[in-house]
Amino acid sequence: HGWAGMMHLLAVLNESIGDERLTDLVDDMAARTLAQFHPEHRFGFRAPLTSAPQGTDVPAFLEGATGTALALDAYADRRTTTDWDMALLVA
């Protein structure tokens, strides 16, 4: 699921652990994710989990721009509990 998915899962884990190293890692993953944004792409982010070397424009929840946007939204609001966590069996 890329940097955004890992970022969210580590933020959820760190809610229980409270380790500054994980906080720093989550911040780094957010920066890496944001660096992948390109306004010329159809959805801003391209899905790297395809056979196309340059990625493809996918609006999907799990491997596309929608999931990336949801994870970044949760990060920006410092939320580790979201409505969509249940679908990922995280809640």
Coordinates of N, CA, C and O in Angstrom, one line a residue:
H1 N 0.8 -1.2 0.0 CA 0.0 0.0 0.0 C 0.8 1.3 0.0 O 0.3 2.3 0.1
G2 N 2.1 1.1 0.0 CA 3.0 2.3 -0.2 C 3.3 3.0 1.1 O 2.9 2.5 2.2
W3 N 4.0 4.1 1.0 CA 4.4 4.9 2.2 C 3.2 5.3 3.0 O 3.2 5.4 4.2
A4 N 2.1 5.7 2.3 CA 0.9 6.3 3.1 C 0.3 5.2 4.0 O 0.0 5.5 5.1
G5 N 0.2 4.0 3.5 CA -0.4 2.9 4.3 C 0.4 2.6 5.5 O 0.0 2.4 6.6
M6 N 1.7 2.5 5.2 CA 2.7 2.2 6.3 C 2.7 3.3 7.3 O 2.8 3.1 8.5
M7 N 2.6 4.5 6.8 CA 2.6 5.7 7.7 C 1.4 5.6 8.7 O 1.6 5.8 9.9
H8 N 0.3 5.3 8.1 CA -0.9 5.2 9.0 C -0.8 4.1 10.0 O -1.1 4.3 11.2
L9 N -0.4 2.9 9.5 CA -0.3 1.8 10.4 C 0.7 2.1 11.6 O 0.5 1.7 12.7
L10 N 1.8 2.7 11.2 CA 2.8 3.0 12.3 C 2.3 4.1 13.2 O 2.6 4.0 14.4
A11 N 1.5 5.0 12.7 CA 0.9 6.0 13.6 C -0.1 5.3 14.6 O -0.1 5.7 15.8
V12 N -0.9 4.4 14.1 CA -1.8 3.6 14.9 C -1.0 2.8 16.0 O -1.3 2.9 17.2
L13 N 0.1 2.2 15.6 CA 0.9 1.4 16.5 C 1.5 2.3 17.6 O 1.6 2.0 18.8
N14 N 2.0 3.5 17.1 CA 2.7 4.4 18.0 C 1.7 5.0 19.0 O 2.2 5.5 20.1
E15 N 0.4 5.0 18.8 CA -0.5 5.5 19.7 C -0.4 4.7 21.0 O -0.5 5.2 22.1
S16 N -0.1 3.4 20.9 CA 0.1 2.6 22.1 C 1.5 2.6 22.7 O 1.7 2.5 23.9
I17 N 2.5 2.8 21.8 CA 3.9 2.7 22.2 C 4.4 4.0 22.7 O 5.1 4.1 23.7
G18 N 4.1 5.1 21.9 CA 4.6 6.4 22.2 C 6.1 6.6 22.1 O 6.7 7.3 23.0
D19 N 6.6 6.1 21.1 CA 8.1 6.2 20.8 C 8.4 7.3 19.9 O 7.9 7.4 18.8
E20 N 9.2 8.3 20.3 CA 9.6 9.4 19.4 C 10.2 9.0 18.1 O 10.0 9.6 17.1
R21 N 10.9 7.8 18.1 CA 11.5 7.3 16.8 C 10.4 7.0 15.8 O 10.6 7.2 14.6
L22 N 9.3 6.4 16.3 CA 8.2 6.1 15.4 C 7.5 7.4 14.9 O 7.1 7.5 13.8
T23 N 7.4 8.4 15.8 CA 6.9 9.6 15.4 C 7.7 10.3 14.3 O 7.1 10.7 13.3
D24 N 9.0 10.2 14.5 CA 9.9 10.8 13.4 C 9.8 10.0 12.1 O 9.8 10.5 11.0
L25 N 9.6 8.6 12.2 CA 9.5 7.8 11.0 C 8.2 8.1 10.3 O 8.1 8.2 9.1
V26 N 7.1 8.3 11.1 CA 5.8 8.6 10.5 C 5.9 10.0 9.7 O 5.4 10.1 8.6
D27 N 6.6 10.9 10.4 CA 6.8 12.2 9.7 C 7.6 12.1 8.4 O 7.3 12.7 7.4
D28 N 8.6 11.3 8.4 CA 9.4 11.0 7.2 C 8.6 10.4 6.1 O 8.7 10.7 5.0
M29 N 7.8 9.4 6.5 CA 6.9 8.7 5.5 C 5.9 9.7 4.9 O 5.6 9.6 3.7
A30 N 5.4 10.6 5.7 CA 4.5 11.6 5.2 C 5.2 12.5 4.2 O 4.6 12.8 3.1
A31 N 6.4 12.9 4.5 CA 7.2 13.7 3.6 C 7.4 13.0 2.3 O 7.3 13.5 1.2
R32 N 7.8 11.7 2.4 CA 8.0 10.9 1.2 C 6.8 10.7 0.3 O 6.8 10.8 -0.9
T33 N 5.7 10.6 1.0 CA 4.4 10.4 0.3 C 4.0 11.7 -0.4 O 3.7 11.7 -1.6
L34 N 4.2 12.9 0.3 CA 3.9 14.2 -0.3 C 4.8 14.5 -1.5 O 4.4 15.1 -2.5
A35 N 6.0 14.0 -1.4 CA 7.0 14.2 -2.5 C 6.6 13.5 -3.8 O 7.0 13.8 -4.9
Q36 N 5.7 12.5 -3.7 CA 5.2 11.7 -4.8 C 4.0 12.4 -5.5 O 3.6 11.9 -6.6
F37 N 3.5 13.5 -5.0 CA 2.4 14.2 -5.6 C 2.9 15.0 -6.8 O 3.9 15.7 -6.8
H38 N 2.1 14.8 -7.9 CA 2.4 15.6 -9.1 C 1.1 16.0 -9.7 O 0.2 15.2 -10.1
P39 N 0.8 17.3 -9.7 CA -0.5 17.8 -10.2 C -0.8 17.4 -11.6 O -2.0 17.4 -12.0
E40 N 0.2 17.1 -12.4 CA -0.1 16.7 -13.8 C -0.7 15.3 -13.9 O -1.2 14.9 -14.9
H41 N -0.5 14.5 -12.8 CA -1.1 13.1 -12.8 C -2.6 13.3 -12.6 O -3.1 14.2 -11.9
R42 N -3.4 12.4 -13.2 CA -4.9 12.5 -13.1 C -5.4 12.6 -11.7 O -6.3 13.4 -11.5
F43 N -4.9 11.8 -10.8 CA -5.4 11.9 -9.4 C -4.3 12.4 -8.4 O -4.4 12.3 -7.2
G44 N -3.2 13.0 -8.9 CA -2.2 13.5 -8.1 C -1.1 12.5 -7.7 O 0.1 12.9 -7.7
F45 N -1.5 11.3 -7.4 CA -0.6 10.3 -7.0 C -0.8 9.1 -8.0 O -1.9 8.8 -8.4
R46 N 0.3 8.4 -8.4 CA 0.2 7.3 -9.2 C 0.4 6.0 -8.4 O 1.2 6.0 -7.4
A47 N -0.3 5.0 -8.7 CA -0.1 3.7 -8.0 C 1.1 3.0 -8.5 O 1.2 2.7 -9.7
P48 N 2.1 2.7 -7.6 CA 3.3 2.0 -8.0 C 3.1 0.5 -8.1 O 4.0 -0.2 -8.5
L49 N 2.0 -0.1 -7.7 CA 1.8 -1.5 -7.6 C 1.3 -2.1 -8.8 O 0.5 -3.0 -8.8
T50 N 1.7 -1.6 -9.9 CA 1.2 -2.1 -11.2 C 2.5 -2.5 -12.0 O 3.6 -2.3 -11.7
S51 N 2.2 -3.2 -13.2 CA 3.4 -3.6 -14.0 C 4.0 -2.4 -14.8 O 5.0 -2.6 -15.4
A52 N 3.3 -1.3 -14.8 CA 3.8 -0.1 -15.5 C 4.9 0.5 -14.7 O 4.7 0.9 -13.5
P53 N 6.1 0.6 -15.3 CA 7.3 1.2 -14.5 C 7.0 2.6 -13.9 O 7.5 3.0 -12.9
Q54 N 6.2 3.4 -14.6 CA 6.0 4.8 -14.2 C 4.7 4.8 -13.3 O 4.3 5.9 -12.8
G55 N 4.1 3.7 -13.0 CA 2.8 3.7 -12.2 C 1.7 4.0 -13.1 O 1.8 4.4 -14.3
T56 N 0.5 3.9 -12.5 CA -0.7 4.3 -13.3 C -1.6 5.1 -12.4 O -1.6 5.1 -11.2
D57 N -2.5 5.8 -13.1 CA -3.5 6.7 -12.4 C -4.7 5.8 -12.0 O -5.5 5.4 -12.8
V58 N -4.7 5.5 -10.7 CA -5.7 4.6 -10.1 C -6.4 5.3 -8.9 O -5.7 5.8 -8.0
P59 N -7.7 5.5 -8.9 CA -8.3 6.1 -7.8 C -8.7 5.2 -6.7 O -9.4 5.6 -5.8
A60 N -8.2 4.0 -6.6 CA -8.6 3.0 -5.7 C -8.3 3.3 -4.2 O -7.4 4.1 -3.9
F61 N -9.0 2.6 -3.4 CA -8.9 2.8 -1.9 C -7.6 2.1 -1.4 O -6.8 2.7 -0.6
L62 N -7.3 0.9 -1.8 CA -6.2 0.2 -1.3 C -4.8 0.5 -1.9 O -3.8 0.7 -1.2
E63 N -4.8 0.7 -3.2 CA -3.5 0.9 -3.9 C -3.5 2.2 -4.8 O -2.6 2.3 -5.6
G64 N -4.4 3.0 -4.6 CA -4.5 4.2 -5.4 C -4.5 5.5 -4.6 O -4.2 5.6 -3.4
A65 N -4.9 6.6 -5.3 CA -4.9 7.9 -4.8 C -5.9 8.1 -3.6 O -5.6 8.9 -2.8
T66 N -7.0 7.4 -3.6 CA -7.9 7.6 -2.6 C -7.3 7.1 -1.2 O -7.5 7.9 -0.2
G67 N -6.7 6.0 -1.2 CA -6.1 5.5 0.1 C -5.0 6.5 0.5 O -4.8 6.8 1.7
T68 N -4.2 7.0 -0.4 CA -3.1 7.9 -0.1 C -3.7 9.2 0.5 O -3.2 9.7 1.5
A69 N -4.8 9.7 -0.1 CA -5.4 10.9 0.4 C -6.0 10.7 1.8 O -5.9 11.6 2.6
L70 N -6.6 9.6 2.0 CA -7.2 9.3 3.3 C -6.1 9.2 4.4 O -6.3 9.7 5.5
A71 N -5.0 8.6 4.1 CA -3.9 8.4 5.0 C -3.3 9.8 5.3 O -3.0 10.1 6.5
L72 N -3.1 10.6 4.3 CA -2.6 12.0 4.5 C -3.5 12.8 5.3 O -3.1 13.7 6.1
D73 N -4.8 12.7 5.0 CA -5.8 13.5 5.8 C -5.8 13.1 7.3 O -5.8 14.0 8.1
A74 N -5.7 11.8 7.6 CA -5.6 11.4 9.0 C -4.3 11.9 9.6 O -4.3 12.4 10.7
Y75 N -3.2 11.9 8.9 CA -1.9 12.4 9.4 C -2.0 13.9 9.6 O -1.5 14.3 10.7
A76 N -2.6 14.6 8.7 CA -2.7 16.1 8.9 C -3.5 16.5 10.1 O -3.2 17.4 10.8
D77 N -4.5 15.7 10.4 CA -5.3 15.9 11.6 C -4.9 15.2 12.8 O -5.5 15.3 13.9
R78 N -3.7 14.5 12.7 CA -3.2 13.7 13.8 C -4.2 12.7 14.4 O -4.3 12.5 15.6
R79 N -5.0 12.1 13.5 CA -5.9 11.1 13.8 C -5.4 9.7 13.6 O -4.8 9.5 12.5
T80 N -5.5 8.8 14.5 CA -5.1 7.4 14.3 C -6.3 6.5 14.2 O -6.1 5.4 13.8
T81 N -7.4 7.0 14.6 CA -8.6 6.3 14.4 C -9.5 7.0 13.4 O -9.8 8.1 13.5
T82 N -9.8 6.2 12.3 CA -10.6 6.7 11.2 C -11.8 5.8 11.0 O -11.8 4.7 11.4
D83 N -12.7 6.3 10.2 CA -13.9 5.5 9.8 C -13.5 4.4 8.9 O -14.2 3.3 8.9
W84 N -12.5 4.5 8.2 CA -12.1 3.5 7.2 C -11.1 2.5 7.8 O -10.8 1.5 7.1
D85 N -10.7 2.6 9.0 CA -9.8 1.6 9.6 C -10.4 0.2 9.7 O -9.8 -0.8 9.5
M86 N -11.8 0.1 9.9 CA -12.4 -1.2 10.0 C -12.3 -2.0 8.7 O -12.1 -3.2 8.8
A87 N -12.4 -1.3 7.6 CA -12.3 -2.0 6.3 C -10.9 -2.6 6.1 O -10.8 -3.6 5.4
L88 N -9.9 -2.1 6.8 CA -8.6 -2.6 6.7 C -8.2 -3.5 7.9 O -7.1 -4.0 8.0
L89 N -9.2 -3.8 8.7 CA -9.1 -4.6 9.9 C -8.0 -4.1 10.9 O -7.3 -4.8 11.6
V90 N -7.9 -2.7 10.9 CA -7.0 -2.0 11.8 C -7.7 -1.6 13.1 O -7.1 -1.6 14.2
A91 N -9.0 -1.4 13.0 CA -9.8 -0.9 14.2 C -10.2 -2.1 15.1 O -10.4 -3.2 14.6

